[in-house]
Tab-separated table of C-alpha atoms and ligand atoms in Angstrom:
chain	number	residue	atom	x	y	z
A	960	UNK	CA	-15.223	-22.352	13.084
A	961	UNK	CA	-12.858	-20.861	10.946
A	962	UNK	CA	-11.478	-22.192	7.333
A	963	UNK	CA	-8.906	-24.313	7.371
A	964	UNK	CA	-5.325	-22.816	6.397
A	965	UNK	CA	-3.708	-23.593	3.340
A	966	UNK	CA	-0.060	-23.499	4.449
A	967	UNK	CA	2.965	-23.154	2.536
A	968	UNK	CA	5.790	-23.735	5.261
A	969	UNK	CA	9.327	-21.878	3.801
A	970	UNK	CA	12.837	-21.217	4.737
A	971	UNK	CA	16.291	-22.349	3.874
A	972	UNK	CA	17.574	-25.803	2.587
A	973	UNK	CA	18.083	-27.112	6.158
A	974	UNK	CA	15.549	-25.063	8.314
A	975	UNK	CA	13.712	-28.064	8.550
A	976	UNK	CA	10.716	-27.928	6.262
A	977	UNK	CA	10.571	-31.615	5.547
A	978	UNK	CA	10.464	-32.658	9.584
A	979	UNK	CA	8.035	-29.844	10.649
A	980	UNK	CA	5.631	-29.311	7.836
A	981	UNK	CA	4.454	-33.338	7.778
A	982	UNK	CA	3.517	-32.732	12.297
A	983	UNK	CA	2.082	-29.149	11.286
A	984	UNK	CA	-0.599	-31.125	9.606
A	985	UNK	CA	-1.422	-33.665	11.266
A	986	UNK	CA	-1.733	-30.770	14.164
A	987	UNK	CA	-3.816	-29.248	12.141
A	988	UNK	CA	-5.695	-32.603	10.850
A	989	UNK	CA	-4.906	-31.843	6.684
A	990	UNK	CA	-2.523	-33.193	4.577
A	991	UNK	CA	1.049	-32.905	4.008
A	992	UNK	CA	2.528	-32.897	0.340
A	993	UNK	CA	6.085	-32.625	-0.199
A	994	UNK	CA	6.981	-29.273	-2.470
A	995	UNK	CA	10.132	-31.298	-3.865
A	996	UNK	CA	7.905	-33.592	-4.959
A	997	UNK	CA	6.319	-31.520	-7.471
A	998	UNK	CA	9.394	-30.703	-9.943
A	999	UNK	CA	8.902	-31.665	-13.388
A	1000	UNK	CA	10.924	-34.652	-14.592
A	1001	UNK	CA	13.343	-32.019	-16.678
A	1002	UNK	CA	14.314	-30.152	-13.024
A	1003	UNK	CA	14.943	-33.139	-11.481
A	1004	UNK	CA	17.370	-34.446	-14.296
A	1005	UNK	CA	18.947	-30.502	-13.937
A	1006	UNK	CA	19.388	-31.285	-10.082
A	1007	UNK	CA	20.640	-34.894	-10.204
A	1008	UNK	CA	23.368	-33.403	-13.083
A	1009	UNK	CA	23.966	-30.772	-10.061
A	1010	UNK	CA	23.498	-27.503	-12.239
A	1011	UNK	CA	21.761	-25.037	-10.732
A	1012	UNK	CA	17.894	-24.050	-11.558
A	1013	UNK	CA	16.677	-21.338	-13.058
A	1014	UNK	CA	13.748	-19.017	-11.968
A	1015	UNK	CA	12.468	-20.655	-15.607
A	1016	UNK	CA	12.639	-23.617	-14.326
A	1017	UNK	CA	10.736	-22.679	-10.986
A	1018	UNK	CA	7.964	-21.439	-12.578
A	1019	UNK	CA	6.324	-24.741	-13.525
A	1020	UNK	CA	7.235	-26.034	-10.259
A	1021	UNK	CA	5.509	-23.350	-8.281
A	1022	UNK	CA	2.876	-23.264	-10.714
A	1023	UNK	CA	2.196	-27.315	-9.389
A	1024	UNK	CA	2.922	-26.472	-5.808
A	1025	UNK	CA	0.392	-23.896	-6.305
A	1026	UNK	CA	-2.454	-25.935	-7.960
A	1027	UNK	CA	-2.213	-28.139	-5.285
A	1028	UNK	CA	-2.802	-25.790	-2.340
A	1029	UNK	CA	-5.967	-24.091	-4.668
A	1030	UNK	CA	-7.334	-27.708	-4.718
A	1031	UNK	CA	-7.321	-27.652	-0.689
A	1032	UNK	CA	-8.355	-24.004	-0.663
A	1033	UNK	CA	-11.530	-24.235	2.113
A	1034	UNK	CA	-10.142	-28.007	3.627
A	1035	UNK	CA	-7.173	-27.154	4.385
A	1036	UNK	CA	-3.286	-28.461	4.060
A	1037	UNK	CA	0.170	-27.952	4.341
A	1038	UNK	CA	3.062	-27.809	1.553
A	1039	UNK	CA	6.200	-27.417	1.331
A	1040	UNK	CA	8.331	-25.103	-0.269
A	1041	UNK	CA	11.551	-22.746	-0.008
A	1042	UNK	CA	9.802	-20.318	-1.482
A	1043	UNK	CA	12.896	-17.671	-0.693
A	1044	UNK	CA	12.048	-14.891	-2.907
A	1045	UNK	CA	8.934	-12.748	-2.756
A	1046	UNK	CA	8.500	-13.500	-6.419
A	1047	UNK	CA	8.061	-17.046	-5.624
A	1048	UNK	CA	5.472	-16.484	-3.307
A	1049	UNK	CA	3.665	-14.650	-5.501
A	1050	UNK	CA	3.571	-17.168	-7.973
A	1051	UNK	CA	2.047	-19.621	-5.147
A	1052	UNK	CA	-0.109	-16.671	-4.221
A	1053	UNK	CA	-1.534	-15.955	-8.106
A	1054	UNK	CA	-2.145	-20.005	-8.181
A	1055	UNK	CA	-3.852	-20.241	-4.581
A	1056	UNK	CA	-5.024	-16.931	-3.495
A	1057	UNK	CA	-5.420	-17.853	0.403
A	1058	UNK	CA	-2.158	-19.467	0.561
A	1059	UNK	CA	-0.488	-18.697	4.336
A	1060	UNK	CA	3.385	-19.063	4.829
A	1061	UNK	CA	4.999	-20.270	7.803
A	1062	UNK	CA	8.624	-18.878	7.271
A	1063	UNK	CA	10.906	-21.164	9.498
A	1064	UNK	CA	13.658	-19.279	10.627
A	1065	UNK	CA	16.838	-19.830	12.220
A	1066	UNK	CA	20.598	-18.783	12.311
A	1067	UNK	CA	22.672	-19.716	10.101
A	1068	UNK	CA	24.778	-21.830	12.231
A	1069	UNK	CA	22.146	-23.580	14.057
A	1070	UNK	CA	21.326	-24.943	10.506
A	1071	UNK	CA	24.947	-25.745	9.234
A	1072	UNK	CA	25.196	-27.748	12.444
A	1073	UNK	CA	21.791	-29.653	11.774
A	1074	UNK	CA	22.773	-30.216	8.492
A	1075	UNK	CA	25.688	-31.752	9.281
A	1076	UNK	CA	23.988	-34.517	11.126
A	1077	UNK	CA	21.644	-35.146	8.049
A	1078	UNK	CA	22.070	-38.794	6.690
A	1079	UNK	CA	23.852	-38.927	3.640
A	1080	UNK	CA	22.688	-35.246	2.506
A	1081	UNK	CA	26.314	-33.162	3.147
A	1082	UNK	CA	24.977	-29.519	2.124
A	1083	UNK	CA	28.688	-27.472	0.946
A	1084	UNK	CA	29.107	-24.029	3.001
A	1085	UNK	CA	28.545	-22.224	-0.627
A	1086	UNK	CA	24.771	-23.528	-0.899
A	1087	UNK	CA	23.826	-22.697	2.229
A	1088	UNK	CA	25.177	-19.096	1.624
A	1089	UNK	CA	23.638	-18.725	-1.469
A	1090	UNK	CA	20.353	-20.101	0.436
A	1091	UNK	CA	20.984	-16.544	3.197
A	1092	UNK	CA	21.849	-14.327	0.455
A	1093	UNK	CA	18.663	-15.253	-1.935
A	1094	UNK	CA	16.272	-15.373	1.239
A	1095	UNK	CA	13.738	-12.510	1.254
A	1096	UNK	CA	11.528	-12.521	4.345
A	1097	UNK	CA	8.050	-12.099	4.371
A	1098	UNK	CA	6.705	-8.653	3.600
A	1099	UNK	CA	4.185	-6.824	6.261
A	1100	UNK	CA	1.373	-7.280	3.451
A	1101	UNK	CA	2.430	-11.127	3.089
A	1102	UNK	CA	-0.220	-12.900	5.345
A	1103	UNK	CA	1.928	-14.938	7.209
A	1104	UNK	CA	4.031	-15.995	10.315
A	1105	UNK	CA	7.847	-16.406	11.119
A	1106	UNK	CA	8.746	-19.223	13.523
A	1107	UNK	CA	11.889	-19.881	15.492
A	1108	UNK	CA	13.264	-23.052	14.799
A	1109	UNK	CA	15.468	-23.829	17.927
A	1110	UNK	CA	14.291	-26.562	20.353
A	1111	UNK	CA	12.427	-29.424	19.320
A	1112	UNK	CA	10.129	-30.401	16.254
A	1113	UNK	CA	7.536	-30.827	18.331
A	1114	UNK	CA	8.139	-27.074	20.145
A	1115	UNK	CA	8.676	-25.737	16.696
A	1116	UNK	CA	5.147	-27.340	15.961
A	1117	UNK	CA	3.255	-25.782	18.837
A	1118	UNK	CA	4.683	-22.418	17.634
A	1119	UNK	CA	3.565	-22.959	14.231
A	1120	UNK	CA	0.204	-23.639	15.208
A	1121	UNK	CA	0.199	-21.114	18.119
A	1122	UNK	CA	1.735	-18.482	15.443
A	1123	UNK	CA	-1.477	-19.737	12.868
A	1124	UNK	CA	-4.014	-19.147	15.523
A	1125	UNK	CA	-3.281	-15.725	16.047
A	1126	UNK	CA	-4.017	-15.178	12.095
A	1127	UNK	CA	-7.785	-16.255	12.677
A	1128	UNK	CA	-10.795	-13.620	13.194
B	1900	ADP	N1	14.059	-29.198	15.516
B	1900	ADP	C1	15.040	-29.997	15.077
B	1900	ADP	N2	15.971	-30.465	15.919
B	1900	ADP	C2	16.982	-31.244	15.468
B	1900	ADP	N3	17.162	-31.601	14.188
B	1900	ADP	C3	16.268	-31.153	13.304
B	1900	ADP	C4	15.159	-30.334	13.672
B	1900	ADP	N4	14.445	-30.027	12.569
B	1900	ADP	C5	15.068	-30.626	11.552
B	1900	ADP	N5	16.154	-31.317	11.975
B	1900	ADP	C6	17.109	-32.063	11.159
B	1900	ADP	O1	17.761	-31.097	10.337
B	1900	ADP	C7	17.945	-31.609	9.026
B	1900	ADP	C8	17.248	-30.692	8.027
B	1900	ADP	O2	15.830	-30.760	8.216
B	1900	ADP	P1	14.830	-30.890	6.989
B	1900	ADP	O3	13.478	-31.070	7.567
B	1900	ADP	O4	15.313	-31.919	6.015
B	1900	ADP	O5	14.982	-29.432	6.339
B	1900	ADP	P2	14.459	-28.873	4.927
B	1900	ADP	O6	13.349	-29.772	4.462
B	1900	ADP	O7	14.008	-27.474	5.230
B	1900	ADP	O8	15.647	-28.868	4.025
B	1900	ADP	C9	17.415	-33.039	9.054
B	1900	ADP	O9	18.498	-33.915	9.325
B	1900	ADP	C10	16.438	-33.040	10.205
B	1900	ADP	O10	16.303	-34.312	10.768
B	1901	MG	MG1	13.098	-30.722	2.611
């Protein structure tokens, strides 16, 4: 049997991270963690104010995000995170070597229209640009998969995993 992935699934604010990545593992029987959940109390006051980080201020964050997916390195798991730029990811990558990202990808207006729907979380036109415009895809020496994000969760699921399996041996 092979090792379990340790997955970081990435895209855009929007792309739907938060819905897929919690069905992605229990597909894949590991747990979820929630990369938003890992920002240290002084990013969180930063967001709530509604100023902008900093890649200073990522670096602790993706430094956490990335200790978590070493401690599942060999069982397995899935995390989120944006993880937009290839710097990012190689933060996540220097903290858990094995680390495999599941870029979630979709137009932009297939997004803006999903967004729009999302309870009480309006995202202005200017964030999600900024969100297209930072976005740097995975790299052919990035171990990795991008997944199309039309249809359902539960399609975009089976792709995920379908996209995973073709990583193994
Ligand atoms: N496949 C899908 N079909 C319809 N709506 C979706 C789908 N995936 C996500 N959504 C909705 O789109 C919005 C953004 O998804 P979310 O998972 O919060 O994205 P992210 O965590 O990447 O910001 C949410 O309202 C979510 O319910
Ligand atoms: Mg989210």
């Amino acid at each position: 049997m092979n090792t379990p992935h340790v997955v970081v699934v990435m895209g855009v604010a929007g792309t739907g991270k938060t819905t897929i990545g919690p069905l992605l593992a229990q597909r894949l029987g590991v747990p979820y963690a929630e990369g938003d959940d890992f920002h240290p109390e002084a990013n969180i006051a930063k967001m709530t104010a509604g100023t902008p980080l900093t890649d200073e201020d990522r670096w602790p964050w993706l430094d956490a995000i990335g200790a978590w997916a070493h401690g599942r390195a060999g069982l397995g798991g899935v995390v989120s995170s944006s993880a937009l730029k290839r710097s990012y990811r190689d933060r996540l990558r220097s903290a858990a070597p094995g680390v495999v990202f599941v870029h979630l990808k979709g137009d932009r207006e297939l997004i803006e229209d999903r967004m729009s729907h999302r309870q009480g979380h309006f995202m202005p036109t200017a964030l999600l640009d900024s969100q297209f415009a930072t976005l740097q895809p995975l790299q052919a020496d990035e171990t990795g998969v991008a997944v199309d994000v039309s249809g359902s969760p539960e399609e975009i699921t089976d792709r995920a995993v379908t996209a995973l399996s073709g990583l193994d041996g």
